[in-house]
Amino acid sequence: MARLRRTPPHQLSPEARALYEKITSGPRGRFMVDPAGGLTGPFNAMLLSPPVGDPLQELGAAIRYRSSLTDRARELAILVVAGHQDSAFEQAAHEPIARDLGVTEEQLQTLRAGSPPALADPAEAAVVAVARALVAKGDLDDEEYAVLGERALFELTTLVGYYTTLALQLRVFRV
């Protein structure tokens, strides 16, 4: 059972309402609103503390829409974290995106099971391997560190940390 009530926008404080408007007006907004207007997923919890929730959602937007990782590589990495964290919400939110990007049902099943999927693109395989090492060990050995360039590695470690944070919040708040 969810621990947080989804608050309709007209019942939010002005600060939380401003954050609500920011989230719902962006590209993620149409997917994160329930029929009564409350935010779903991790965004509902962000309204509890707009001074923390706003930078957190901004980080997510940067990861999703402004990083150098390809869309497929990003979604594969998100699903590595979701599988490792057993985050049903993130799996449900990101598997359709991955499907639209050509990720197969077999590859999705493999990710759900915590194994590396067969990928034709070596760059995507490298992202998945590094993401798997990060969630398993929280660190990389020298060989794993050298697989990606430093910019991609910075963005990937940020992605893994962000989605791990969301998985924790989703679990604690029973979303």
PDB file of C-alpha atoms in Angstrom:
ATOM      1  CA  MET A   1       0.000   0.000   0.000  1.00  0.00           C
ATOM      2  CA  ALA A   2       1.306   3.439  -0.905  1.00  0.00           C
ATOM      3  CA  ARG A   3       2.452   5.497   2.033  1.00  0.00           C
ATOM      4  CA  LEU A   4       2.028   8.877   0.378  1.00  0.00           C
ATOM      5  CA  ARG A   5      -1.252  10.396  -0.641  1.00  0.00           C
ATOM      6  CA  ARG A   6      -1.257  11.832  -4.153  1.00  0.00           C
ATOM      7  CA  THR A   7      -2.201  15.421  -3.616  1.00  0.00           C
ATOM      8  CA  PRO A   8      -4.238  17.151  -6.321  1.00  0.00           C
ATOM      9  CA  PRO A   9      -2.509  20.312  -7.536  1.00  0.00           C
ATOM     10  CA  HIS A  10      -5.094  22.697  -6.042  1.00  0.00           C
ATOM     11  CA  GLN A  11      -4.234  21.368  -2.546  1.00  0.00           C
ATOM     12  CA  LEU A  12      -0.455  21.905  -2.835  1.00  0.00           C
ATOM     13  CA  SER A  13       1.487  24.690  -1.168  1.00  0.00           C
ATOM     14  CA  PRO A  14       2.617  27.417  -3.578  1.00  0.00           C
ATOM     15  CA  GLU A  15       6.192  26.057  -3.539  1.00  0.00           C
ATOM     16  CA  ALA A  16       5.031  22.483  -4.214  1.00  0.00           C
ATOM     17  CA  ARG A  17       2.575  23.723  -6.860  1.00  0.00           C
ATOM     18  CA  ALA A  18       5.422  25.499  -8.698  1.00  0.00           C
ATOM     19  CA  LEU A  19       7.412  22.246  -8.721  1.00  0.00           C
ATOM     20  CA  TYR A  20       4.321  20.306  -9.834  1.00  0.00           C
ATOM     21  CA  GLU A  21       3.874  22.703 -12.748  1.00  0.00           C
ATOM     22  CA  LYS A  22       7.539  22.381 -13.690  1.00  0.00           C
ATOM     23  CA  ILE A  23       7.361  18.574 -13.705  1.00  0.00           C
ATOM     24  CA  THR A  24       4.051  18.315 -15.551  1.00  0.00           C
ATOM     25  CA  SER A  25       4.940  20.885 -18.195  1.00  0.00           C
ATOM     26  CA  GLY A  26       8.065  18.968 -19.250  1.00  0.00           C
ATOM     27  CA  PRO A  27       8.393  15.913 -21.489  1.00  0.00           C
ATOM     28  CA  ARG A  28       7.817  13.493 -18.590  1.00  0.00           C
ATOM     29  CA  GLY A  29       4.706  15.264 -17.353  1.00  0.00           C
ATOM     30  CA  ARG A  30       2.010  13.542 -19.355  1.00  0.00           C
ATOM     31  CA  PHE A  31       3.128  10.139 -18.036  1.00  0.00           C
ATOM     32  CA  MET A  32       3.281  11.103 -14.375  1.00  0.00           C
ATOM     33  CA  VAL A  33      -0.205  12.438 -13.613  1.00  0.00           C
ATOM     34  CA  ASP A  34      -3.074  10.296 -12.346  1.00  0.00           C
ATOM     35  CA  PRO A  35      -6.722  10.974 -13.330  1.00  0.00           C
ATOM     36  CA  ALA A  36      -7.223  13.212 -10.262  1.00  0.00           C
ATOM     37  CA  GLY A  37      -4.163  15.274 -11.150  1.00  0.00           C
ATOM     38  CA  GLY A  38      -1.797  13.829  -8.525  1.00  0.00           C
ATOM     39  CA  LEU A  39       1.759  12.951  -9.470  1.00  0.00           C
ATOM     40  CA  THR A  40       2.699   9.295  -9.741  1.00  0.00           C
ATOM     41  CA  GLY A  41       5.983   7.505  -9.294  1.00  0.00           C
ATOM     42  CA  PRO A  42       8.939   9.222  -7.680  1.00  0.00           C
ATOM     43  CA  PHE A  43       7.674  12.713  -8.514  1.00  0.00           C
ATOM     44  CA  ASN A  44       4.964  12.671  -5.851  1.00  0.00           C
ATOM     45  CA  ALA A  45       7.610  12.351  -3.114  1.00  0.00           C
ATOM     46  CA  MET A  46       9.615  15.226  -4.623  1.00  0.00           C
ATOM     47  CA  LEU A  47       6.725  17.539  -3.727  1.00  0.00           C
ATOM     48  CA  LEU A  48       7.375  16.878  -0.019  1.00  0.00           C
ATOM     49  CA  SER A  49      10.473  19.083  -0.157  1.00  0.00           C
ATOM     50  CA  PRO A  50      10.570  21.300  -3.234  1.00  0.00           C
ATOM     51  CA  PRO A  51      14.034  22.676  -2.381  1.00  0.00           C
ATOM     52  CA  VAL A  52      15.388  19.101  -2.657  1.00  0.00           C
ATOM     53  CA  GLY A  53      12.821  17.704  -5.087  1.00  0.00           C
ATOM     54  CA  ASP A  54      13.398  20.356  -7.735  1.00  0.00           C
ATOM     55  CA  PRO A  55      17.160  19.805  -8.116  1.00  0.00           C
ATOM     56  CA  LEU A  56      16.536  16.048  -8.049  1.00  0.00           C
ATOM     57  CA  GLN A  57      14.004  16.202 -10.880  1.00  0.00           C
ATOM     58  CA  GLU A  58      16.316  18.573 -12.784  1.00  0.00           C
ATOM     59  CA  LEU A  59      19.099  16.013 -12.480  1.00  0.00           C
ATOM     60  CA  GLY A  60      16.748  13.378 -13.876  1.00  0.00           C
ATOM     61  CA  ALA A  61      15.832  15.633 -16.790  1.00  0.00           C
ATOM     62  CA  ALA A  62      19.517  16.237 -17.540  1.00  0.00           C
ATOM     63  CA  ILE A  63      20.212  12.510 -17.493  1.00  0.00           C
ATOM     64  CA  ARG A  64      17.214  11.700 -19.695  1.00  0.00           C
ATOM     65  CA  TYR A  65      17.388  14.540 -22.199  1.00  0.00           C
ATOM     66  CA  ARG A  66      20.809  16.188 -22.175  1.00  0.00           C
ATOM     67  CA  SER A  67      23.475  13.511 -21.708  1.00  0.00           C
ATOM     68  CA  SER A  68      25.755  12.128 -24.409  1.00  0.00           C
ATOM     69  CA  LEU A  69      24.523   8.556 -23.850  1.00  0.00           C
ATOM     70  CA  THR A  70      22.346   7.301 -26.669  1.00  0.00           C
ATOM     71  CA  ASP A  71      18.680   6.809 -25.902  1.00  0.00           C
ATOM     72  CA  ARG A  72      19.042   3.012 -26.084  1.00  0.00           C
ATOM     73  CA  ALA A  73      22.183   2.953 -23.934  1.00  0.00           C
ATOM     74  CA  ARG A  74      20.483   5.159 -21.351  1.00  0.00           C
ATOM     75  CA  GLU A  75      17.352   2.988 -21.207  1.00  0.00           C
ATOM     76  CA  LEU A  76      19.412  -0.186 -20.982  1.00  0.00           C
ATOM     77  CA  ALA A  77      21.368   1.277 -18.069  1.00  0.00           C
ATOM     78  CA  ILE A  78      18.169   2.400 -16.326  1.00  0.00           C
ATOM     79  CA  LEU A  79      16.796  -1.123 -16.686  1.00  0.00           C
ATOM     80  CA  VAL A  80      20.012  -2.579 -15.240  1.00  0.00           C
ATOM     81  CA  VAL A  81      19.425  -0.451 -12.130  1.00  0.00           C
ATOM     82  CA  ALA A  82      15.689  -1.235 -12.056  1.00  0.00           C
ATOM     83  CA  GLY A  83      16.407  -4.971 -12.276  1.00  0.00           C
ATOM     84  CA  HIS A  84      19.110  -4.855  -9.617  1.00  0.00           C
ATOM     85  CA  GLN A  85      16.893  -2.811  -7.285  1.00  0.00           C
ATOM     86  CA  ASP A  86      13.785  -4.863  -8.134  1.00  0.00           C
ATOM     87  CA  SER A  87      12.014  -1.598  -8.944  1.00  0.00           C
ATOM     88  CA  ALA A  88       8.763  -2.608 -10.597  1.00  0.00           C
ATOM     89  CA  PHE A  89       7.756   1.013 -11.160  1.00  0.00           C
ATOM     90  CA  GLU A  90      10.954   1.887 -13.031  1.00  0.00           C
ATOM     91  CA  GLN A  91      10.701  -1.313 -15.052  1.00  0.00           C
ATOM     92  CA  ALA A  92       7.096  -0.514 -15.966  1.00  0.00           C
ATOM     93  CA  ALA A  93       7.999   3.076 -16.839  1.00  0.00           C
ATOM     94  CA  HIS A  94      11.131   2.346 -18.880  1.00  0.00           C
ATOM     95  CA  GLU A  95      10.477  -0.982 -20.594  1.00  0.00           C
ATOM     96  CA  PRO A  96       7.962   0.595 -23.023  1.00  0.00           C
ATOM     97  CA  ILE A  97      10.506   3.299 -23.861  1.00  0.00           C
ATOM     98  CA  ALA A  98      13.135   0.626 -24.453  1.00  0.00           C
ATOM     99  CA  ARG A  99      10.718  -1.360 -26.632  1.00  0.00           C
ATOM    100  CA  ASP A 100      10.065   1.733 -28.736  1.00  0.00           C
ATOM    101  CA  LEU A 101      13.849   1.997 -29.185  1.00  0.00           C
ATOM    102  CA  GLY A 102      14.058  -1.573 -30.483  1.00  0.00           C
ATOM    103  CA  VAL A 103      14.988  -3.474 -27.322  1.00  0.00           C
ATOM    104  CA  THR A 104      13.491  -6.953 -27.675  1.00  0.00           C
ATOM    105  CA  GLU A 105      11.353  -8.861 -25.197  1.00  0.00           C
ATOM    106  CA  GLU A 106      14.177 -11.378 -24.821  1.00  0.00           C
ATOM    107  CA  GLN A 107      16.622  -8.596 -23.962  1.00  0.00           C
ATOM    108  CA  LEU A 108      14.152  -7.106 -21.468  1.00  0.00           C
ATOM    109  CA  GLN A 109      13.657 -10.494 -19.816  1.00  0.00           C
ATOM    110  CA  THR A 110      17.413 -10.928 -19.548  1.00  0.00           C
ATOM    111  CA  LEU A 111      17.733  -7.495 -17.915  1.00  0.00           C
ATOM    112  CA  ARG A 112      14.908  -8.331 -15.471  1.00  0.00           C
ATOM    113  CA  ALA A 113      16.819 -11.471 -14.507  1.00  0.00           C
ATOM    114  CA  GLY A 114      19.963  -9.419 -13.829  1.00  0.00           C
ATOM    115  CA  SER A 115      21.970 -10.835 -16.720  1.00  0.00           C
ATOM    116  CA  PRO A 116      23.596  -9.030 -19.622  1.00  0.00           C
ATOM    117  CA  PRO A 117      21.479  -9.147 -22.785  1.00  0.00           C
ATOM    118  CA  ALA A 118      22.957 -10.025 -26.156  1.00  0.00           C
ATOM    119  CA  LEU A 119      23.556  -6.676 -27.838  1.00  0.00           C
ATOM    120  CA  ALA A 120      24.912  -6.105 -31.343  1.00  0.00           C
ATOM    121  CA  ASP A 121      26.221  -2.627 -30.526  1.00  0.00           C
ATOM    122  CA  PRO A 122      29.540  -2.810 -28.624  1.00  0.00           C
ATOM    123  CA  ALA A 123      28.969   0.648 -27.104  1.00  0.00           C
ATOM    124  CA  GLU A 124      25.626  -0.453 -25.649  1.00  0.00           C
ATOM    125  CA  ALA A 125      27.173  -3.684 -24.378  1.00  0.00           C
ATOM    126  CA  ALA A 126      29.904  -1.619 -22.703  1.00  0.00           C
ATOM    127  CA  VAL A 127      27.334   0.636 -21.007  1.00  0.00           C
ATOM    128  CA  VAL A 128      25.440  -2.401 -19.726  1.00  0.00           C
ATOM    129  CA  ALA A 129      28.643  -4.063 -18.476  1.00  0.00           C
ATOM    130  CA  VAL A 130      29.762  -0.942 -16.631  1.00  0.00           C
ATOM    131  CA  ALA A 131      26.276  -0.310 -15.201  1.00  0.00           C
ATOM    132  CA  ARG A 132      26.134  -3.912 -13.980  1.00  0.00           C
ATOM    133  CA  ALA A 133      29.530  -3.518 -12.295  1.00  0.00           C
ATOM    134  CA  LEU A 134      28.413  -0.280 -10.656  1.00  0.00           C
ATOM    135  CA  VAL A 135      25.229  -1.754  -9.188  1.00  0.00           C
ATOM    136  CA  ALA A 136      26.986  -4.947  -8.100  1.00  0.00           C
ATOM    137  CA  LYS A 137      30.134  -3.461  -6.586  1.00  0.00           C
ATOM    138  CA  GLY A 138      29.620   0.281  -6.357  1.00  0.00           C
ATOM    139  CA  ASP A 139      33.028   0.670  -8.007  1.00  0.00           C
ATOM    140  CA  LEU A 140      34.981  -0.252 -11.117  1.00  0.00           C
ATOM    141  CA  ASP A 141      38.304  -1.964 -11.536  1.00  0.00           C
ATOM    142  CA  ASP A 142      40.837  -0.396 -13.909  1.00  0.00           C
ATOM    143  CA  GLU A 143      39.656  -2.479 -16.876  1.00  0.00           C
ATOM    144  CA  GLU A 144      36.001  -1.532 -16.350  1.00  0.00           C
ATOM    145  CA  TYR A 145      36.980   2.105 -15.825  1.00  0.00           C
ATOM    146  CA  ALA A 146      38.722   2.163 -19.207  1.00  0.00           C
ATOM    147  CA  VAL A 147      35.735   0.817 -21.192  1.00  0.00           C
ATOM    148  CA  LEU A 148      33.953   4.167 -21.632  1.00  0.00           C
ATOM    149  CA  GLY A 149      35.306   7.664 -22.052  1.00  0.00           C
ATOM    150  CA  GLU A 150      35.359   9.799 -18.940  1.00  0.00           C
ATOM    151  CA  ARG A 151      32.365  11.943 -19.961  1.00  0.00           C
ATOM    152  CA  ALA A 152      30.199   8.878 -20.644  1.00  0.00           C
ATOM    153  CA  LEU A 153      31.447   7.305 -17.414  1.00  0.00           C
ATOM    154  CA  PHE A 154      30.558  10.431 -15.427  1.00  0.00           C
ATOM    155  CA  GLU A 155      27.098  10.506 -16.977  1.00  0.00           C
ATOM    156  CA  LEU A 156      26.596   6.783 -16.420  1.00  0.00           C
ATOM    157  CA  THR A 157      27.661   6.879 -12.766  1.00  0.00           C
ATOM    158  CA  THR A 158      25.284   9.815 -12.279  1.00  0.00           C
ATOM    159  CA  LEU A 159      22.471   7.873 -13.977  1.00  0.00           C
ATOM    160  CA  VAL A 160      23.100   4.811 -11.802  1.00  0.00           C
ATOM    161  CA  GLY A 161      23.141   6.947  -8.652  1.00  0.00           C
ATOM    162  CA  TYR A 162      20.002   8.842  -9.622  1.00  0.00           C
ATOM    163  CA  TYR A 163      17.954   5.758 -10.478  1.00  0.00           C
ATOM    164  CA  THR A 164      19.233   3.984  -7.356  1.00  0.00           C
ATOM    165  CA  THR A 165      17.984   6.953  -5.337  1.00  0.00           C
ATOM    166  CA  LEU A 166      14.603   6.779  -7.063  1.00  0.00           C
ATOM    167  CA  ALA A 167      14.382   3.023  -6.458  1.00  0.00           C
ATOM    168  CA  LEU A 168      15.051   3.610  -2.751  1.00  0.00           C
ATOM    169  CA  GLN A 169      12.391   6.314  -2.531  1.00  0.00           C
ATOM    170  CA  LEU A 170       9.892   4.240  -4.493  1.00  0.00           C
ATOM    171  CA  ARG A 171      10.501   1.321  -2.126  1.00  0.00           C
ATOM    172  CA  VAL A 172      10.301   3.387   1.099  1.00  0.00           C
ATOM    173  CA  PHE A 173       7.177   5.268   0.026  1.00  0.00           C
ATOM    174  CA  ARG A 174       5.645   2.038  -1.389  1.00  0.00           C
ATOM    175  CA  VAL A 175       5.016   3.474  -4.826  1.00  0.00           C
TER     176      VAL A 175
END
